[in-house]
PDB file of C-alpha atoms and ligand atoms in Angstrom:
ATOM      1  CA  MET O   1     -12.321  30.908   0.481  1.00 59.00           C
ATOM      2  CA  LEU O   2     -11.335  27.240   0.189  1.00 74.00           C
ATOM      3  CA  ASN O   3      -9.063  25.510   2.667  1.00 84.00           C
ATOM      4  CA  SER O   4      -5.840  24.075   1.336  1.00 93.00           C
ATOM      5  CA  LEU O   5      -5.849  20.343   0.737  1.00 97.00           C
ATOM      6  CA  THR O   6      -2.722  18.173   0.632  1.00 98.00           C
ATOM      7  CA  ILE O   7      -2.728  14.730  -0.946  1.00 98.00           C
ATOM      8  CA  ALA O   8       0.081  12.267  -0.092  1.00 98.00           C
ATOM      9  CA  ILE O   9       1.113   9.867  -2.852  1.00 98.00           C
ATOM     10  CA  SER O  10       4.080   7.563  -3.445  1.00 96.00           C
ATOM     11  CA  LYS O  11       6.094   7.453  -6.656  1.00 94.00           C
ATOM     12  CA  GLY O  12       5.886   4.368  -8.801  1.00 95.00           C
ATOM     13  CA  ARG O  13       2.797   2.371  -9.604  1.00 97.00           C
ATOM     14  CA  ILE O  14       0.463   4.247  -7.231  1.00 98.00           C
ATOM     15  CA  LEU O  15       1.394   7.640  -8.690  1.00 97.00           C
ATOM     16  CA  ASP O  16       1.190   6.240 -12.229  1.00 97.00           C
ATOM     17  CA  GLU O  17      -2.340   4.973 -11.652  1.00 98.00           C
ATOM     18  CA  THR O  18      -3.477   7.956  -9.545  1.00 98.00           C
ATOM     19  CA  LEU O  19      -2.498  10.774 -11.929  1.00 97.00           C
ATOM     20  CA  PRO O  20      -5.079   9.746 -14.561  1.00 98.00           C
ATOM     21  CA  LEU O  21      -7.784   9.623 -11.853  1.00 98.00           C
ATOM     22  CA  LEU O  22      -6.794  13.063 -10.569  1.00 98.00           C
ATOM     23  CA  GLU O  23      -6.783  14.413 -14.104  1.00 98.00           C
ATOM     24  CA  LYS O  24     -10.314  13.087 -14.651  1.00 98.00           C
ATOM     25  CA  ILE O  25     -11.505  15.029 -11.612  1.00 98.00           C
ATOM     26  CA  GLY O  26      -9.667  18.148 -12.766  1.00 98.00           C
ATOM     27  CA  ILE O  27      -6.481  18.059 -10.672  1.00 98.00           C
ATOM     28  CA  VAL O  28      -3.255  18.321 -12.683  1.00 98.00           C
ATOM     29  CA  PRO O  29       0.190  18.804 -11.073  1.00 98.00           C
ATOM     30  CA  ASP O  30       2.248  21.831 -12.149  1.00 97.00           C
ATOM     31  CA  GLU O  31       5.223  19.588 -12.949  1.00 95.00           C
ATOM     32  CA  ASP O  32       5.688  15.940 -13.882  1.00 93.00           C
ATOM     33  CA  PRO O  33       6.061  14.291 -10.441  1.00 92.00           C
ATOM     34  CA  ASP O  34       8.193  11.500 -11.941  1.00 88.00           C
ATOM     35  CA  LYS O  35      10.759  14.004 -13.213  1.00 91.00           C
ATOM     36  CA  SER O  36      10.577  16.712 -10.565  1.00 93.00           C
ATOM     37  CA  ARG O  37      12.784  16.542  -7.505  1.00 94.00           C
ATOM     38  CA  LYS O  38      10.307  18.584  -5.540  1.00 96.00           C
ATOM     39  CA  LEU O  39       8.529  16.753  -2.757  1.00 96.00           C
ATOM     40  CA  ILE O  40       5.642  19.223  -2.648  1.00 97.00           C
ATOM     41  CA  LEU O  41       3.972  19.931  -5.956  1.00 97.00           C
ATOM     42  CA  GLY O  42       1.396  22.560  -6.721  1.00 98.00           C
ATOM     43  CA  THR O  43      -1.502  21.791  -9.039  1.00 98.00           C
ATOM     44  CA  ASN O  44      -3.792  23.706 -11.385  1.00 98.00           C
ATOM     45  CA  GLN O  45      -6.084  24.119  -8.372  1.00 97.00           C
ATOM     46  CA  SER O  46      -4.429  26.737  -6.189  1.00 96.00           C
ATOM     47  CA  ASN O  47      -5.636  25.124  -2.952  1.00 96.00           C
ATOM     48  CA  VAL O  48      -4.576  21.534  -3.803  1.00 98.00           C
ATOM     49  CA  LYS O  49      -1.015  20.248  -3.294  1.00 98.00           C
ATOM     50  CA  LEU O  50       0.529  16.839  -3.810  1.00 98.00           C
ATOM     51  CA  ILE O  51       3.229  15.548  -1.501  1.00 97.00           C
ATOM     52  CA  ILE O  52       5.449  12.779  -2.807  1.00 97.00           C
ATOM     53  CA  ILE O  53       6.674  10.302  -0.166  1.00 97.00           C
ATOM     54  CA  ARG O  54       7.573   6.637   0.335  1.00 97.00           C
ATOM     55  CA  ALA O  55       4.585   4.282   0.060  1.00 97.00           C
ATOM     56  CA  THR O  56       5.040   3.034   3.618  1.00 97.00           C
ATOM     57  CA  ASP O  57       5.099   6.601   4.985  1.00 98.00           C
ATOM     58  CA  VAL O  58       1.713   7.631   3.533  1.00 98.00           C
ATOM     59  CA  PRO O  59      -0.436   6.437   6.483  1.00 98.00           C
ATOM     60  CA  THR O  60       1.950   8.086   8.953  1.00 98.00           C
ATOM     61  CA  TYR O  61       1.823  11.479   7.218  1.00 98.00           C
ATOM     62  CA  VAL O  62      -1.954  11.318   7.003  1.00 98.00           C
ATOM     63  CA  GLU O  63      -2.389  10.131  10.585  1.00 98.00           C
ATOM     64  CA  TYR O  64      -0.347  13.055  11.951  1.00 97.00           C
ATOM     65  CA  GLY O  65      -1.929  15.599   9.615  1.00 97.00           C
ATOM     66  CA  GLY O  66       1.185  16.188   7.497  1.00 97.00           C
ATOM     67  CA  ALA O  67      -1.226  15.484   4.666  1.00 98.00           C
ATOM     68  CA  ASP O  68      -5.032  15.685   4.772  1.00 98.00           C
ATOM     69  CA  VAL O  69      -5.566  12.676   2.568  1.00 98.00           C
ATOM     70  CA  GLY O  70      -3.379  10.030   0.991  1.00 98.00           C
ATOM     71  CA  ILE O  71      -3.367   7.030  -1.282  1.00 98.00           C
ATOM     72  CA  ALA O  72      -1.903   3.835   0.153  1.00 98.00           C
ATOM     73  CA  GLY O  73      -1.858   0.134  -0.665  1.00 98.00           C
ATOM     74  CA  LYS O  74      -4.015  -2.068   1.566  1.00 98.00           C
ATOM     75  CA  ASP O  75      -0.812  -4.055   2.290  1.00 98.00           C
ATOM     76  CA  VAL O  76       0.733  -0.947   3.823  1.00 98.00           C
ATOM     77  CA  LEU O  77      -2.468  -0.159   5.757  1.00 97.00           C
ATOM     78  CA  LEU O  78      -2.661  -3.693   7.171  1.00 97.00           C
ATOM     79  CA  GLU O  79       0.783  -3.155   8.720  1.00 97.00           C
ATOM     80  CA  HIS O  80      -0.123   0.284  10.093  1.00 96.00           C
ATOM     81  CA  ASP O  81      -2.464   0.826  13.059  1.00 87.00           C
ATOM     82  CA  SER O  82      -5.255   2.160  10.878  1.00 79.00           C
ATOM     83  CA  SER O  83      -7.653   2.966  13.715  1.00 88.00           C
ATOM     84  CA  GLU O  84      -6.273   6.505  13.489  1.00 90.00           C
ATOM     85  CA  LEU O  85      -7.311   6.922   9.840  1.00 96.00           C
ATOM     86  CA  TYR O  86     -10.501   6.927   7.825  1.00 98.00           C
ATOM     87  CA  GLU O  87     -10.453   4.679   4.775  1.00 97.00           C
ATOM     88  CA  PRO O  88     -13.521   5.806   2.828  1.00 98.00           C
ATOM     89  CA  LEU O  89     -12.717   4.607  -0.672  1.00 98.00           C
ATOM     90  CA  ASP O  90     -11.213   1.632  -2.490  1.00 98.00           C
ATOM     91  CA  LEU O  91      -9.668   3.161  -5.607  1.00 98.00           C
ATOM     92  CA  GLY O  92      -9.208  -0.234  -7.256  1.00 98.00           C
ATOM     93  CA  ILE O  93      -5.709   0.666  -8.481  1.00 98.00           C
ATOM     94  CA  ALA O  94      -2.239  -0.925  -8.031  1.00 98.00           C
ATOM     95  CA  LYS O  95      -3.935  -4.267  -7.549  1.00 98.00           C
ATOM     96  CA  CYS O  96      -2.073  -7.393  -6.506  1.00 98.00           C
ATOM     97  CA  ARG O  97      -2.405 -10.239  -4.017  1.00 98.00           C
ATOM     98  CA  LEU O  98      -0.677 -10.910  -0.732  1.00 98.00           C
ATOM     99  CA  MET O  99       0.278 -14.566  -1.061  1.00 98.00           C
ATOM    100  CA  LEU O 100       1.977 -17.428   0.673  1.00 98.00           C
ATOM    101  CA  ALA O 101       4.705 -18.944  -1.485  1.00 98.00           C
ATOM    102  CA  GLU O 102       7.160 -21.805  -1.212  1.00 97.00           C
ATOM    103  CA  PRO O 103       9.955 -23.401  -3.248  1.00 97.00           C
ATOM    104  CA  VAL O 104       8.762 -25.375  -6.285  1.00 97.00           C
ATOM    105  CA  GLN O 105      11.096 -28.099  -5.104  1.00 92.00           C
ATOM    106  CA  LYS O 106      10.066 -28.358  -1.498  1.00 80.00           C
ATOM    107  CA  LYS O 107      12.856 -28.863   0.965  1.00 75.00           C
ATOM    108  CA  SER O 108      12.181 -31.194   3.864  1.00 73.00           C
ATOM    109  CA  GLY O 109      11.755 -29.010   6.903  1.00 71.00           C
ATOM    110  CA  ASN O 110      11.291 -30.199  10.436  1.00 75.00           C
ATOM    111  CA  GLY O 111      10.071 -28.261  13.406  1.00 84.00           C
ATOM    112  CA  ARG O 112       8.114 -25.047  13.373  1.00 91.00           C
ATOM    113  CA  LEU O 113       7.480 -23.460   9.975  1.00 96.00           C
ATOM    114  CA  ARG O 114       9.552 -20.340   9.347  1.00 97.00           C
ATOM    115  CA  ILE O 115       7.965 -17.551   7.327  1.00 98.00           C
ATOM    116  CA  ALA O 116       9.976 -14.625   5.981  1.00 98.00           C
ATOM    117  CA  THR O 117       8.016 -11.472   5.206  1.00 98.00           C
ATOM    118  CA  LYS O 118       7.816  -7.710   5.258  1.00 98.00           C
ATOM    119  CA  TYR O 119       4.106  -8.102   6.142  1.00 98.00           C
ATOM    120  CA  THR O 120       4.442  -9.513   9.650  1.00 98.00           C
ATOM    121  CA  THR O 121       1.081  -8.288  10.983  1.00 98.00           C
ATOM    122  CA  ALA O 122      -0.946  -9.684   8.089  1.00 98.00           C
ATOM    123  CA  ALA O 123       1.079 -12.927   8.093  1.00 98.00           C
ATOM    124  CA  ARG O 124       0.711 -13.439  11.848  1.00 98.00           C
ATOM    125  CA  GLN O 125      -3.051 -12.836  11.597  1.00 97.00           C
ATOM    126  CA  TYR O 126      -3.332 -15.325   8.748  1.00 98.00           C
ATOM    127  CA  PHE O 127      -1.537 -18.144  10.569  1.00 98.00           C
ATOM    128  CA  THR O 128      -3.385 -17.421  13.820  1.00 98.00           C
ATOM    129  CA  ASN O 129      -6.679 -17.787  11.933  1.00 97.00           C
ATOM    130  CA  GLN O 130      -5.397 -21.081  10.494  1.00 96.00           C
ATOM    131  CA  GLY O 131      -4.425 -22.249  13.979  1.00 96.00           C
ATOM    132  CA  VAL O 132      -0.868 -22.849  12.768  1.00 95.00           C
ATOM    133  CA  GLN O 133       2.127 -21.881  14.902  1.00 96.00           C
ATOM    134  CA  VAL O 134       4.889 -20.320  12.843  1.00 97.00           C
ATOM    135  CA  GLU O 135       8.042 -18.338  13.396  1.00 97.00           C
ATOM    136  CA  ILE O 136       7.884 -15.052  11.527  1.00 98.00           C
ATOM    137  CA  ILE O 137      11.099 -13.478  10.295  1.00 98.00           C
ATOM    138  CA  LYS O 138      10.873  -9.797   9.397  1.00 98.00           C
ATOM    139  CA  LEU O 139      12.631  -8.757   6.186  1.00 98.00           C
ATOM    140  CA  TYR O 140      12.474  -5.425   4.368  1.00 97.00           C
ATOM    141  CA  GLY O 141      12.859  -6.684   0.812  1.00 95.00           C
ATOM    142  CA  SER O 142      13.929  -9.495  -1.523  1.00 96.00           C
ATOM    143  CA  MET O 143      11.900 -12.001   0.456  1.00 97.00           C
ATOM    144  CA  GLU O 144      12.241 -14.453  -2.460  1.00 97.00           C
ATOM    145  CA  LEU O 145      15.829 -15.097  -1.405  1.00 97.00           C
ATOM    146  CA  ALA O 146      14.952 -16.386   2.054  1.00 97.00           C
ATOM    147  CA  PRO O 147      13.771 -19.913   1.104  1.00 96.00           C
ATOM    148  CA  VAL O 148      16.534 -20.240  -1.477  1.00 93.00           C
ATOM    149  CA  LEU O 149      19.195 -19.588   1.161  1.00 94.00           C
ATOM    150  CA  GLY O 150      17.489 -21.598   3.887  1.00 93.00           C
ATOM    151  CA  LEU O 151      16.506 -18.625   6.040  1.00 95.00           C
ATOM    152  CA  ALA O 152      12.818 -19.597   5.917  1.00 97.00           C
ATOM    153  CA  ASP O 153      10.561 -22.365   4.585  1.00 97.00           C
ATOM    154  CA  LYS O 154       8.053 -20.041   2.965  1.00 98.00           C
ATOM    155  CA  ILE O 155       7.437 -16.359   2.301  1.00 98.00           C
ATOM    156  CA  VAL O 156       4.468 -14.005   2.400  1.00 98.00           C
ATOM    157  CA  ASP O 157       4.791 -11.379  -0.336  1.00 98.00           C
ATOM    158  CA  LEU O 158       2.882  -9.357  -2.896  1.00 98.00           C
ATOM    159  CA  VAL O 159       2.331 -11.065  -6.227  1.00 98.00           C
ATOM    160  CA  ASP O 160       1.138  -9.509  -9.453  1.00 98.00           C
ATOM    161  CA  THR O 161       2.165 -11.497 -12.534  1.00 98.00           C
ATOM    162  CA  GLY O 162       3.999 -14.176 -10.529  1.00 98.00           C
ATOM    163  CA  ASN O 163       7.142 -13.632 -12.597  1.00 98.00           C
ATOM    164  CA  THR O 164       9.287 -12.691  -9.594  1.00 97.00           C
ATOM    165  CA  LEU O 165       8.353 -15.879  -7.745  1.00 98.00           C
ATOM    166  CA  LYS O 166       8.927 -17.981 -10.851  1.00 98.00           C
ATOM    167  CA  ALA O 167      12.336 -16.451 -11.526  1.00 97.00           C
ATOM    168  CA  ASN O 168      13.388 -17.487  -8.031  1.00 97.00           C
ATOM    169  CA  GLY O 169      12.088 -21.056  -8.070  1.00 97.00           C
ATOM    170  CA  LEU O 170       9.024 -20.305  -5.945  1.00 98.00           C
ATOM    171  CA  LYS O 171       5.302 -20.850  -6.411  1.00 98.00           C
ATOM    172  CA  ALA O 172       2.320 -19.224  -4.696  1.00 98.00           C
ATOM    173  CA  THR O 173       0.105 -21.600  -2.726  1.00 97.00           C
ATOM    174  CA  GLU O 174      -2.492 -19.426  -0.961  1.00 98.00           C
ATOM    175  CA  THR O 175      -4.023 -15.980  -1.367  1.00 98.00           C
ATOM    176  CA  ILE O 176      -4.050 -14.177   1.964  1.00 98.00           C
ATOM    177  CA  TYR O 177      -5.501 -10.860   0.850  1.00 98.00           C
ATOM    178  CA  HIS O 178      -6.641  -9.132  -2.332  1.00 98.00           C
ATOM    179  CA  ILE O 179      -4.769  -5.814  -2.352  1.00 98.00           C
ATOM    180  CA  SER O 180      -5.674  -2.488  -3.933  1.00 98.00           C
ATOM    181  CA  SER O 181      -4.976   1.129  -3.046  1.00 98.00           C
ATOM    182  CA  ARG O 182      -7.264   3.060  -0.737  1.00 98.00           C
ATOM    183  CA  LEU O 183      -7.972   6.704  -0.119  1.00 98.00           C
ATOM    184  CA  VAL O 184      -7.164   7.476   3.512  1.00 98.00           C
ATOM    185  CA  VAL O 185      -8.203  10.616   5.367  1.00 98.00           C
ATOM    186  CA  ASN O 186      -6.904  12.359   8.484  1.00 98.00           C
ATOM    187  CA  LYS O 187      -9.585  12.314  11.188  1.00 97.00           C
ATOM    188  CA  ALA O 188      -9.338  15.994  12.128  1.00 97.00           C
ATOM    189  CA  ALA O 189      -9.260  17.073   8.466  1.00 98.00           C
ATOM    190  CA  MET O 190     -12.440  15.076   7.875  1.00 97.00           C
ATOM    191  CA  LYS O 191     -14.132  17.426  10.342  1.00 97.00           C
ATOM    192  CA  LEU O 192     -12.365  20.701   9.546  1.00 97.00           C
ATOM    193  CA  LYS O 193     -12.319  20.310   5.754  1.00 97.00           C
ATOM    194  CA  ARG O 194     -15.431  18.194   5.491  1.00 96.00           C
ATOM    195  CA  GLU O 195     -16.990  19.823   2.420  1.00 95.00           C
ATOM    196  CA  GLN O 196     -13.785  19.712   0.407  1.00 96.00           C
ATOM    197  CA  ILE O 197     -12.919  16.148   1.306  1.00 97.00           C
ATOM    198  CA  LYS O 198     -16.476  14.971   0.623  1.00 97.00           C
ATOM    199  CA  LYS O 199     -16.279  16.643  -2.781  1.00 97.00           C
ATOM    200  CA  LEU O 200     -12.992  14.836  -3.488  1.00 98.00           C
ATOM    201  CA  ILE O 201     -14.441  11.465  -2.447  1.00 98.00           C
ATOM    202  CA  THR O 202     -17.611  11.943  -4.510  1.00 98.00           C
ATOM    203  CA  ALA O 203     -15.619  13.047  -7.550  1.00 98.00           C
ATOM    204  CA  LEU O 204     -13.244  10.064  -7.262  1.00 98.00           C
ATOM    205  CA  GLU O 205     -16.161   7.652  -6.796  1.00 98.00           C
ATOM    206  CA  LYS O 206     -17.501   8.767 -10.164  1.00 98.00           C
ATOM    207  CA  VAL O 207     -14.277   8.047 -12.083  1.00 97.00           C
ATOM    208  CA  ILE O 208     -13.156   4.711 -10.597  1.00 94.00           C
TER     209      ILE O 208
HETATM  210  O1  LIG S 301       9.666   0.456  -3.358  1.00 75.23           O
HETATM  211  P1  LIG S 301       9.511   1.236  -2.082  1.00 75.23           P
HETATM  212  O2  LIG S 301      10.263   0.657  -0.955  1.00 75.23           O
HETATM  213  O3  LIG S 301       9.669   2.706  -2.257  1.00 75.23           O
HETATM  214  O4  LIG S 301       8.010   1.114  -1.608  1.00 75.23           O
HETATM  215  P2  LIG S 301       6.976   0.064  -2.126  1.00 75.23           P
HETATM  216  O5  LIG S 301       7.601  -1.185  -2.590  1.00 75.23           O
HETATM  217  O6  LIG S 301       5.932  -0.085  -1.059  1.00 75.23           O
HETATM  218  O7  LIG S 301       6.366   0.884  -3.342  1.00 75.23           O
HETATM  219  P3  LIG S 301       5.892   0.309  -4.719  1.00 75.23           P
HETATM  220  O8  LIG S 301       5.649   1.498  -5.588  1.00 75.23           O
HETATM  221  O9  LIG S 301       6.786  -0.761  -5.196  1.00 75.23           O
HETATM  222  O10 LIG S 301       4.499  -0.330  -4.330  1.00 75.23           O
HETATM  223  C1  LIG S 301       3.451   0.485  -3.916  1.00 75.23           C
HETATM  224  C2  LIG S 301       2.202  -0.350  -3.777  1.00 75.23           C
HETATM  225  O11 LIG S 301       1.863  -0.962  -5.013  1.00 75.23           O
HETATM  226  C3  LIG S 301       2.298  -1.513  -2.806  1.00 75.23           C
HETATM  227  O12 LIG S 301       2.146  -1.068  -1.482  1.00 75.23           O
HETATM  228  C4  LIG S 301       1.150  -2.387  -3.271  1.00 75.23           C
HETATM  229  O13 LIG S 301      -0.058  -1.994  -2.664  1.00 75.23           O
HETATM  230  C5  LIG S 301       1.055  -2.103  -4.777  1.00 75.23           C
HETATM  231  N1  LIG S 301       1.534  -3.188  -5.651  1.00 75.23           N
HETATM  232  C6  LIG S 301       0.824  -3.717  -6.662  1.00 75.23           C
HETATM  233  C7  LIG S 301       2.715  -3.822  -5.612  1.00 75.23           C
HETATM  234  C8  LIG S 301       2.703  -4.794  -6.620  1.00 75.23           C
HETATM  235  N2  LIG S 301       1.521  -4.693  -7.265  1.00 75.23           N
HETATM  236  C9  LIG S 301       3.860  -5.641  -6.820  1.00 75.23           C
HETATM  237  N3  LIG S 301       3.847  -6.518  -7.696  1.00 75.23           N
HETATM  238  N4  LIG S 301       3.803  -3.664  -4.822  1.00 75.23           N
HETATM  239  C10 LIG S 301       4.869  -4.435  -5.013  1.00 75.23           C
HETATM  240  N5  LIG S 301       4.953  -5.429  -5.970  1.00 75.23           N
HETATM  241  C11 LIG S 301       6.230  -6.168  -6.042  1.00 75.23           C
HETATM  242  C12 LIG S 301       6.244  -7.393  -5.116  1.00 75.23           C
HETATM  243  O14 LIG S 301       6.650  -7.026  -3.807  1.00 75.23           O
HETATM  244  C13 LIG S 301       7.278  -8.309  -5.780  1.00 75.23           C
HETATM  245  O15 LIG S 301       8.589  -7.939  -5.467  1.00 75.23           O
HETATM  246  O16 LIG S 301       6.472  -6.683  -7.326  1.00 75.23           O
HETATM  247  C14 LIG S 301       7.036  -7.991  -7.239  1.00 75.23           C
HETATM  248  C15 LIG S 301       6.099  -9.042  -7.763  1.00 75.23           C
HETATM  249  O17 LIG S 301       5.570  -8.693  -9.000  1.00 75.23           O
HETATM  250  P4  LIG S 301       5.303  -9.848 -10.075  1.00 75.23           P
HETATM  251  O18 LIG S 301       4.576  -9.139 -11.178  1.00 75.23           O
HETATM  252  O19 LIG S 301       6.624 -10.386 -10.501  1.00 75.23           O
HETATM  253  O20 LIG S 301       4.433 -10.915  -9.425  1.00 75.23           O
HETATM  254 MG1  LIG S 302       8.885  -1.500  -4.254  1.00 75.23          MG
END
């Protein structure tokens, strides 16, 4: 008798890139997760369920055992205290870069550099390593606006094509981190459901 296994995933690009991987290892949801309003989806494997949550909530659900495993962007994991999670596998999906960006037409700033970002932990670490003192302003979205409206000198944000920066008169100057999505595992589940989780990891390793 197999234990049940719950996998936490977020809608959007992570789900879009995870479903083909799951299909390759023989896990297919009962309904299209993009269309369904259900937050818990069964799959063709009676013991495997998918739970659909916000990207930033994935590490929290997995840490507290609401889900046994999850798929989360490294950006999200860098902002979460990940000592409470195992991170056994880089899935190499939903890739992008965490970058420092500034206005193409630099405005003359004096005093301490102000950085607007949703990624305060990663940004603070980066500037500490550089030995540069900055003021970090936490925002939850639309960081690109901050330099335009004079809230900050620069931003730290995720960049894929660079189109969003460009459209807002910004350019990336430094790569802080190469981001991809990782498989994360609840620590207790890793013990209690060891065989099943190992099987999942091995199967995923073969298809990435
Ligand atoms: O949107 P929501 O608040 O629900 O959560 P979320 O934004 O965390 O979810 P989602 O689905 O947007 O992103 C999930 C994960 O995808 C992130 O945690 C990253 O690990 C990864 N990822 C990969 C990205 C991007 N590429 C990306 N380009 N996440 C966000 N972006 C955004 C970026 O923030 C910027 O606004 O896309 C814009 C830049 O894209 P370009 O192509 O214009 O450079
Ligand atoms: Mg988003």
